[in-house]
């Protein structure tokens, strides 16, 4: 069993990963970012030399060129990791050895990798890991954007992160082993939802998965208002309703202003290209009208983000920029 978790940030992927890691047969460590680099799938031979140097820039909205394979939780040493990169002929060969080794050290039979931007690699993962499972975490867009904004992201950036990651993930929803995990369902009925996930993965549900632990691989983020390692609660449902009216208006306006560009939609096979479309599909409430934001500020935020991608040399720039204003 091979499984990969992805989705927008702040949609419950870390909570789910920590819960799955409590299973007696499953190891699910910290975010590695390994499967977010398209070059490793399309040209492993030439790209692997840059794997450990932080030079692989890919299409995800979140700009991060590094991989976190030397995280202490993975228990790999630099020299051994270099050797593995050197003699591995394909990304699947490298990944199997890397994750299987650490899973074995923990007495686990299976490994799962969680990085939110994995959604950009979903289509490649199906080709390189036949019959793997793709878990896509999804949450109410307004709560997600409000949560990301509380963590310090601008409303523009938070909206785009949710929009792009979610649309790219949903493009795979007709695949046999695609598993959507809706945050609201997970925190409201944790036992029921986890049993569904375990059944689909072919592993037995263990009640101990719901027993809180003192710590996990990821640090808690105070602005979330809950512990990723503690008891699962529904306290973060309705985050949008807890922010100021001014912030609510800005979120509503921004949500109704943005969509994927035709290039990005075609690149990832997205038939849903905006948040209203996500709301219709997932049966989330949507604010069709209303909202207010300084349009000049929104344009400034968009231009600043685009310029950053150009300066830093990311492929998601110029004609390949992911987001545009809805006409």
PDB file of C-alpha atoms in Angstrom, residues 42-247:
ATOM      1  CA  UNK A  42       9.847  13.624 -15.873  1.00  0.00           C
ATOM      2  CA  UNK A  43      13.664  13.606 -15.840  1.00  0.00           C
ATOM      3  CA  UNK A  44      15.031  11.889 -12.737  1.00  0.00           C
ATOM      4  CA  UNK A  45      18.446  11.181 -14.268  1.00  0.00           C
ATOM      5  CA  UNK A  46      19.325  14.841 -14.851  1.00  0.00           C
ATOM      6  CA  UNK A  47      17.355  16.344 -11.964  1.00  0.00           C
ATOM      7  CA  UNK A  48      18.472  14.136  -9.095  1.00  0.00           C
ATOM      8  CA  UNK A  49      21.805  15.975  -8.878  1.00  0.00           C
ATOM      9  CA  UNK A  50      19.893  19.033  -7.630  1.00  0.00           C
ATOM     10  CA  UNK A  51      17.653  17.082  -5.269  1.00  0.00           C
ATOM     11  CA  UNK A  52      19.592  17.844  -2.091  1.00  0.00           C
ATOM     12  CA  UNK A  53      20.744  21.337  -3.098  1.00  0.00           C
ATOM     13  CA  UNK A  54      17.399  23.132  -2.982  1.00  0.00           C
ATOM     14  CA  UNK A  55      17.436  24.032  -6.669  1.00  0.00           C
ATOM     15  CA  UNK A  56      14.287  22.304  -7.934  1.00  0.00           C
ATOM     16  CA  UNK A  57      11.607  24.890  -8.620  1.00  0.00           C
ATOM     17  CA  UNK A  58       8.245  23.560  -9.678  1.00  0.00           C
ATOM     18  CA  UNK A  59       4.637  24.550 -10.374  1.00  0.00           C
ATOM     19  CA  UNK A  60       2.978  24.572  -6.908  1.00  0.00           C
ATOM     20  CA  UNK A  61       1.515  27.865  -5.760  1.00  0.00           C
ATOM     21  CA  UNK A  62       3.604  27.670  -2.581  1.00  0.00           C
ATOM     22  CA  UNK A  63       7.172  28.491  -3.611  1.00  0.00           C
ATOM     23  CA  UNK A  64       9.594  26.045  -2.016  1.00  0.00           C
ATOM     24  CA  UNK A  65      12.591  24.645  -3.880  1.00  0.00           C
ATOM     25  CA  UNK A  66      13.990  22.438  -1.103  1.00  0.00           C
ATOM     26  CA  UNK A  67      13.220  18.922   0.071  1.00  0.00           C
ATOM     27  CA  UNK A  68      13.208  17.991   3.761  1.00  0.00           C
ATOM     28  CA  UNK A  69      14.720  14.528   3.552  1.00  0.00           C
ATOM     29  CA  UNK A  70      17.255  15.252   6.289  1.00  0.00           C
ATOM     30  CA  UNK A  71      14.579  16.015   8.858  1.00  0.00           C
ATOM     31  CA  UNK A  72      15.682  14.202  12.025  1.00  0.00           C
ATOM     32  CA  UNK A  73      12.419  12.245  12.044  1.00  0.00           C
ATOM     33  CA  UNK A  74      13.583  10.418   8.903  1.00  0.00           C
ATOM     34  CA  UNK A  75      16.849   9.327  10.546  1.00  0.00           C
ATOM     35  CA  UNK A  76      18.904   9.515   7.357  1.00  0.00           C
ATOM     36  CA  UNK A  77      22.512  10.730   7.354  1.00  0.00           C
ATOM     37  CA  UNK A  78      23.867  12.977   4.603  1.00  0.00           C
ATOM     38  CA  UNK A  79      26.364  10.472   3.230  1.00  0.00           C
ATOM     39  CA  UNK A  80      23.863   7.612   3.107  1.00  0.00           C
ATOM     40  CA  UNK A  81      21.294   9.854   1.455  1.00  0.00           C
ATOM     41  CA  UNK A  82      23.784  10.927  -1.196  1.00  0.00           C
ATOM     42  CA  UNK A  83      24.548   7.281  -1.921  1.00  0.00           C
ATOM     43  CA  UNK A  84      20.853   6.497  -2.290  1.00  0.00           C
ATOM     44  CA  UNK A  85      20.370   9.376  -4.722  1.00  0.00           C
ATOM     45  CA  UNK A  86      23.396   8.256  -6.709  1.00  0.00           C
ATOM     46  CA  UNK A  87      22.422   4.630  -7.275  1.00  0.00           C
ATOM     47  CA  UNK A  88      18.658   5.137  -7.649  1.00  0.00           C
ATOM     48  CA  UNK A  89      17.553   4.987 -11.284  1.00  0.00           C
ATOM     49  CA  UNK A  90      14.010   6.281 -10.801  1.00  0.00           C
ATOM     50  CA  UNK A  91      12.145   8.385  -8.268  1.00  0.00           C
ATOM     51  CA  UNK A  92      10.028   5.402  -7.233  1.00  0.00           C
ATOM     52  CA  UNK A  93      13.161   3.363  -6.514  1.00  0.00           C
ATOM     53  CA  UNK A  94      14.565   6.197  -4.405  1.00  0.00           C
ATOM     54  CA  UNK A  95      11.304   6.837  -2.547  1.00  0.00           C
ATOM     55  CA  UNK A  96      10.642   3.178  -1.779  1.00  0.00           C
ATOM     56  CA  UNK A  97      14.074   2.731  -0.217  1.00  0.00           C
ATOM     57  CA  UNK A  98      13.981   6.059   1.618  1.00  0.00           C
ATOM     58  CA  UNK A  99      10.560   5.677   3.240  1.00  0.00           C
ATOM     59  CA  UNK A 100      10.642   1.897   3.694  1.00  0.00           C
ATOM     60  CA  UNK A 101      13.891   2.192   5.662  1.00  0.00           C
ATOM     61  CA  UNK A 102      12.504   4.676   8.178  1.00  0.00           C
ATOM     62  CA  UNK A 103       9.156   2.858   8.403  1.00  0.00           C
ATOM     63  CA  UNK A 104      11.017  -0.344   9.240  1.00  0.00           C
ATOM     64  CA  UNK A 105      12.948   1.432  11.999  1.00  0.00           C
ATOM     65  CA  UNK A 106       9.610   2.343  13.552  1.00  0.00           C
ATOM     66  CA  UNK A 107       8.330  -1.209  13.191  1.00  0.00           C
ATOM     67  CA  UNK A 108       5.822  -0.203  10.510  1.00  0.00           C
ATOM     68  CA  UNK A 109       4.919  -2.074   7.320  1.00  0.00           C
ATOM     69  CA  UNK A 110       3.543   0.828   5.262  1.00  0.00           C
ATOM     70  CA  UNK A 111       4.485   4.438   4.631  1.00  0.00           C
ATOM     71  CA  UNK A 112       2.370   7.455   3.753  1.00  0.00           C
ATOM     72  CA  UNK A 113       3.761  10.831   2.688  1.00  0.00           C
ATOM     73  CA  UNK A 114       1.951  14.080   3.400  1.00  0.00           C
ATOM     74  CA  UNK A 115       2.855  17.403   1.820  1.00  0.00           C
ATOM     75  CA  UNK A 116      -0.010  19.749   0.834  1.00  0.00           C
ATOM     76  CA  UNK A 117       1.564  20.465  -2.565  1.00  0.00           C
ATOM     77  CA  UNK A 118       1.509  16.736  -3.380  1.00  0.00           C
ATOM     78  CA  UNK A 119      -1.665  17.513  -5.316  1.00  0.00           C
ATOM     79  CA  UNK A 120       0.530  18.855  -8.126  1.00  0.00           C
ATOM     80  CA  UNK A 121       2.192  15.462  -8.381  1.00  0.00           C
ATOM     81  CA  UNK A 122      -0.968  13.347  -8.180  1.00  0.00           C
ATOM     82  CA  UNK A 123      -1.035  12.641 -11.916  1.00  0.00           C
ATOM     83  CA  UNK A 124       2.642  11.638 -11.893  1.00  0.00           C
ATOM     84  CA  UNK A 125       2.270   9.526  -8.770  1.00  0.00           C
ATOM     85  CA  UNK A 126      -0.358   7.358 -10.448  1.00  0.00           C
ATOM     86  CA  UNK A 127       2.073   6.654 -13.286  1.00  0.00           C
ATOM     87  CA  UNK A 128       5.075   5.907 -11.093  1.00  0.00           C
ATOM     88  CA  UNK A 129       3.315   4.172  -8.203  1.00  0.00           C
ATOM     89  CA  UNK A 130       0.560   2.049  -9.808  1.00  0.00           C
ATOM     90  CA  UNK A 131      -2.451   1.487  -7.538  1.00  0.00           C
ATOM     91  CA  UNK A 132      -1.278   4.091  -5.035  1.00  0.00           C
ATOM     92  CA  UNK A 133      -3.895   6.005  -3.057  1.00  0.00           C
ATOM     93  CA  UNK A 134      -4.325   9.770  -3.342  1.00  0.00           C
ATOM     94  CA  UNK A 135      -5.888  11.382  -0.276  1.00  0.00           C
ATOM     95  CA  UNK A 136      -7.139  14.901  -0.939  1.00  0.00           C
ATOM     96  CA  UNK A 137      -8.030  16.987   2.126  1.00  0.00           C
ATOM     97  CA  UNK A 138     -10.748  19.577   1.481  1.00  0.00           C
ATOM     98  CA  UNK A 139     -12.289  22.223   3.744  1.00  0.00           C
ATOM     99  CA  UNK A 140     -14.801  25.051   3.500  1.00  0.00           C
ATOM    100  CA  UNK A 141     -12.987  27.739   1.479  1.00  0.00           C
ATOM    101  CA  UNK A 142     -14.016  30.667   3.656  1.00  0.00           C
ATOM    102  CA  UNK A 143     -12.846  28.978   6.862  1.00  0.00           C
ATOM    103  CA  UNK A 144      -9.619  27.890   5.162  1.00  0.00           C
ATOM    104  CA  UNK A 145      -8.781  31.342   3.829  1.00  0.00           C
ATOM    105  CA  UNK A 146      -9.609  32.953   7.178  1.00  0.00           C
ATOM    106  CA  UNK A 147      -7.361  30.427   8.920  1.00  0.00           C
ATOM    107  CA  UNK A 148      -4.485  31.024   6.496  1.00  0.00           C
ATOM    108  CA  UNK A 149      -4.907  34.777   6.907  1.00  0.00           C
ATOM    109  CA  UNK A 150      -4.653  34.386  10.689  1.00  0.00           C
ATOM    110  CA  UNK A 151      -1.360  32.584  10.086  1.00  0.00           C
ATOM    111  CA  UNK A 152       0.031  35.681   8.375  1.00  0.00           C
ATOM    112  CA  UNK A 153      -0.750  35.120   4.694  1.00  0.00           C
ATOM    113  CA  UNK A 154      -2.379  37.942   2.751  1.00  0.00           C
ATOM    114  CA  UNK A 155      -5.966  37.337   1.705  1.00  0.00           C
ATOM    115  CA  UNK A 156      -4.852  37.277  -1.929  1.00  0.00           C
ATOM    116  CA  UNK A 157      -2.163  34.660  -1.283  1.00  0.00           C
ATOM    117  CA  UNK A 158      -4.434  32.567   0.951  1.00  0.00           C
ATOM    118  CA  UNK A 159      -7.256  32.613  -1.607  1.00  0.00           C
ATOM    119  CA  UNK A 160      -4.923  31.595  -4.428  1.00  0.00           C
ATOM    120  CA  UNK A 161      -3.367  28.821  -2.345  1.00  0.00           C
ATOM    121  CA  UNK A 162      -6.793  27.350  -1.656  1.00  0.00           C
ATOM    122  CA  UNK A 163      -8.069  27.910  -5.201  1.00  0.00           C
ATOM    123  CA  UNK A 164      -5.120  26.404  -7.057  1.00  0.00           C
ATOM    124  CA  UNK A 165      -4.393  23.469  -4.730  1.00  0.00           C
ATOM    125  CA  UNK A 166      -8.035  22.473  -4.475  1.00  0.00           C
ATOM    126  CA  UNK A 167      -8.812  22.703  -8.197  1.00  0.00           C
ATOM    127  CA  UNK A 168      -5.674  20.708  -9.063  1.00  0.00           C
ATOM    128  CA  UNK A 169      -6.571  18.035  -6.513  1.00  0.00           C
ATOM    129  CA  UNK A 170     -10.191  17.796  -7.649  1.00  0.00           C
ATOM    130  CA  UNK A 171      -9.027  17.211 -11.220  1.00  0.00           C
ATOM    131  CA  UNK A 172      -8.128  13.681 -10.066  1.00  0.00           C
ATOM    132  CA  UNK A 173     -11.468  12.932  -8.401  1.00  0.00           C
ATOM    133  CA  UNK A 174     -12.559  10.375 -11.009  1.00  0.00           C
ATOM    134  CA  UNK A 175      -9.485   8.216 -10.470  1.00  0.00           C
ATOM    135  CA  UNK A 176     -10.159   4.860  -8.813  1.00  0.00           C
ATOM    136  CA  UNK A 177      -7.916   5.408  -5.792  1.00  0.00           C
ATOM    137  CA  UNK A 178      -8.718   9.076  -5.162  1.00  0.00           C
ATOM    138  CA  UNK A 179      -9.947   9.538  -1.577  1.00  0.00           C
ATOM    139  CA  UNK A 180     -11.478  12.890  -0.577  1.00  0.00           C
ATOM    140  CA  UNK A 181     -11.353  13.674   3.135  1.00  0.00           C
ATOM    141  CA  UNK A 182     -13.567  16.615   4.051  1.00  0.00           C
ATOM    142  CA  UNK A 183     -12.281  18.438   7.123  1.00  0.00           C
ATOM    143  CA  UNK A 184     -15.721  19.136   8.525  1.00  0.00           C
ATOM    144  CA  UNK A 185     -16.646  15.432   8.338  1.00  0.00           C
ATOM    145  CA  UNK A 186     -13.325  14.358   9.858  1.00  0.00           C
ATOM    146  CA  UNK A 187     -13.565  16.567  12.935  1.00  0.00           C
ATOM    147  CA  UNK A 188     -17.299  16.027  13.436  1.00  0.00           C
ATOM    148  CA  UNK A 189     -17.323  12.241  13.014  1.00  0.00           C
ATOM    149  CA  UNK A 190     -13.671  11.172  13.384  1.00  0.00           C
ATOM    150  CA  UNK A 191     -14.253   7.469  14.025  1.00  0.00           C
ATOM    151  CA  UNK A 192     -16.664   7.114  11.120  1.00  0.00           C
ATOM    152  CA  UNK A 193     -14.457   8.985   8.658  1.00  0.00           C
ATOM    153  CA  UNK A 194     -11.243   7.252   9.691  1.00  0.00           C
ATOM    154  CA  UNK A 195     -12.891   3.857   9.347  1.00  0.00           C
ATOM    155  CA  UNK A 196     -13.806   4.790   5.774  1.00  0.00           C
ATOM    156  CA  UNK A 197     -10.237   5.841   5.028  1.00  0.00           C
ATOM    157  CA  UNK A 198      -8.765   2.711   6.606  1.00  0.00           C
ATOM    158  CA  UNK A 199     -11.186   0.469   4.702  1.00  0.00           C
ATOM    159  CA  UNK A 200     -10.210   2.089   1.410  1.00  0.00           C
ATOM    160  CA  UNK A 201      -6.510   1.749   2.241  1.00  0.00           C
ATOM    161  CA  UNK A 202      -6.977  -1.902   3.153  1.00  0.00           C
ATOM    162  CA  UNK A 203      -5.883  -1.573   6.774  1.00  0.00           C
ATOM    163  CA  UNK A 204      -7.855  -2.175   9.954  1.00  0.00           C
ATOM    164  CA  UNK A 205      -9.140   0.823  11.878  1.00  0.00           C
ATOM    165  CA  UNK A 206      -7.565   1.026  15.337  1.00  0.00           C
ATOM    166  CA  UNK A 207      -9.316   3.010  18.095  1.00  0.00           C
ATOM    167  CA  UNK A 208      -5.883   4.015  19.402  1.00  0.00           C
ATOM    168  CA  UNK A 209      -5.542   6.250  16.349  1.00  0.00           C
ATOM    169  CA  UNK A 210      -7.902   8.676  18.067  1.00  0.00           C
ATOM    170  CA  UNK A 211      -5.962   8.761  21.332  1.00  0.00           C
ATOM    171  CA  UNK A 212      -4.114  12.064  21.590  1.00  0.00           C
ATOM    172  CA  UNK A 213      -0.332  12.071  21.815  1.00  0.00           C
ATOM    173  CA  UNK A 214       2.025  14.485  23.519  1.00  0.00           C
ATOM    174  CA  UNK A 215       3.662  15.488  20.243  1.00  0.00           C
ATOM    175  CA  UNK A 216       3.964  14.611  16.603  1.00  0.00           C
ATOM    176  CA  UNK A 217       6.294  15.408  13.724  1.00  0.00           C
ATOM    177  CA  UNK A 218       4.824  18.860  13.028  1.00  0.00           C
ATOM    178  CA  UNK A 219       4.751  21.720  15.502  1.00  0.00           C
ATOM    179  CA  UNK A 220       1.364  23.138  16.423  1.00  0.00           C
ATOM    180  CA  UNK A 221       0.571  26.530  14.948  1.00  0.00           C
ATOM    181  CA  UNK A 222      -1.054  28.754  17.561  1.00  0.00           C
ATOM    182  CA  UNK A 223      -3.311  30.582  15.103  1.00  0.00           C
ATOM    183  CA  UNK A 224      -5.075  27.346  14.198  1.00  0.00           C
ATOM    184  CA  UNK A 225      -6.707  27.218  17.604  1.00  0.00           C
ATOM    185  CA  UNK A 226      -6.223  23.453  18.004  1.00  0.00           C
ATOM    186  CA  UNK A 227      -3.501  20.862  18.440  1.00  0.00           C
ATOM    187  CA  UNK A 228      -2.673  18.634  15.501  1.00  0.00           C
ATOM    188  CA  UNK A 229      -1.563  15.955  17.944  1.00  0.00           C
ATOM    189  CA  UNK A 230      -4.351  16.223  20.477  1.00  0.00           C
ATOM    190  CA  UNK A 231      -7.966  15.197  20.542  1.00  0.00           C
ATOM    191  CA  UNK A 232      -9.821  15.849  17.293  1.00  0.00           C
ATOM    192  CA  UNK A 233     -12.447  18.544  17.828  1.00  0.00           C
ATOM    193  CA  UNK A 234     -14.698  20.673  15.636  1.00  0.00           C
ATOM    194  CA  UNK A 235     -13.569  23.958  17.214  1.00  0.00           C
ATOM    195  CA  UNK A 236     -12.141  25.277  13.943  1.00  0.00           C
ATOM    196  CA  UNK A 237     -15.403  24.913  12.033  1.00  0.00           C
ATOM    197  CA  UNK A 238     -16.745  28.417  11.452  1.00  0.00           C
ATOM    198  CA  UNK A 239     -13.388  30.234  11.541  1.00  0.00           C
ATOM    199  CA  UNK A 240     -14.719  32.654   8.919  1.00  0.00           C
ATOM    200  CA  UNK A 241     -17.482  33.749  11.291  1.00  0.00           C
ATOM    201  CA  UNK A 242     -14.923  34.578  13.989  1.00  0.00           C
ATOM    202  CA  UNK A 243     -12.946  37.154  12.006  1.00  0.00           C
ATOM    203  CA  UNK A 244     -13.906  40.809  11.669  1.00  0.00           C
ATOM    204  CA  UNK A 245     -16.595  41.899   9.245  1.00  0.00           C
ATOM    205  CA  UNK A 246     -13.971  43.840   7.317  1.00  0.00           C
ATOM    206  CA  UNK A 247     -11.874  40.694   6.775  1.00  0.00           C
TER     207      UNK A 247
END
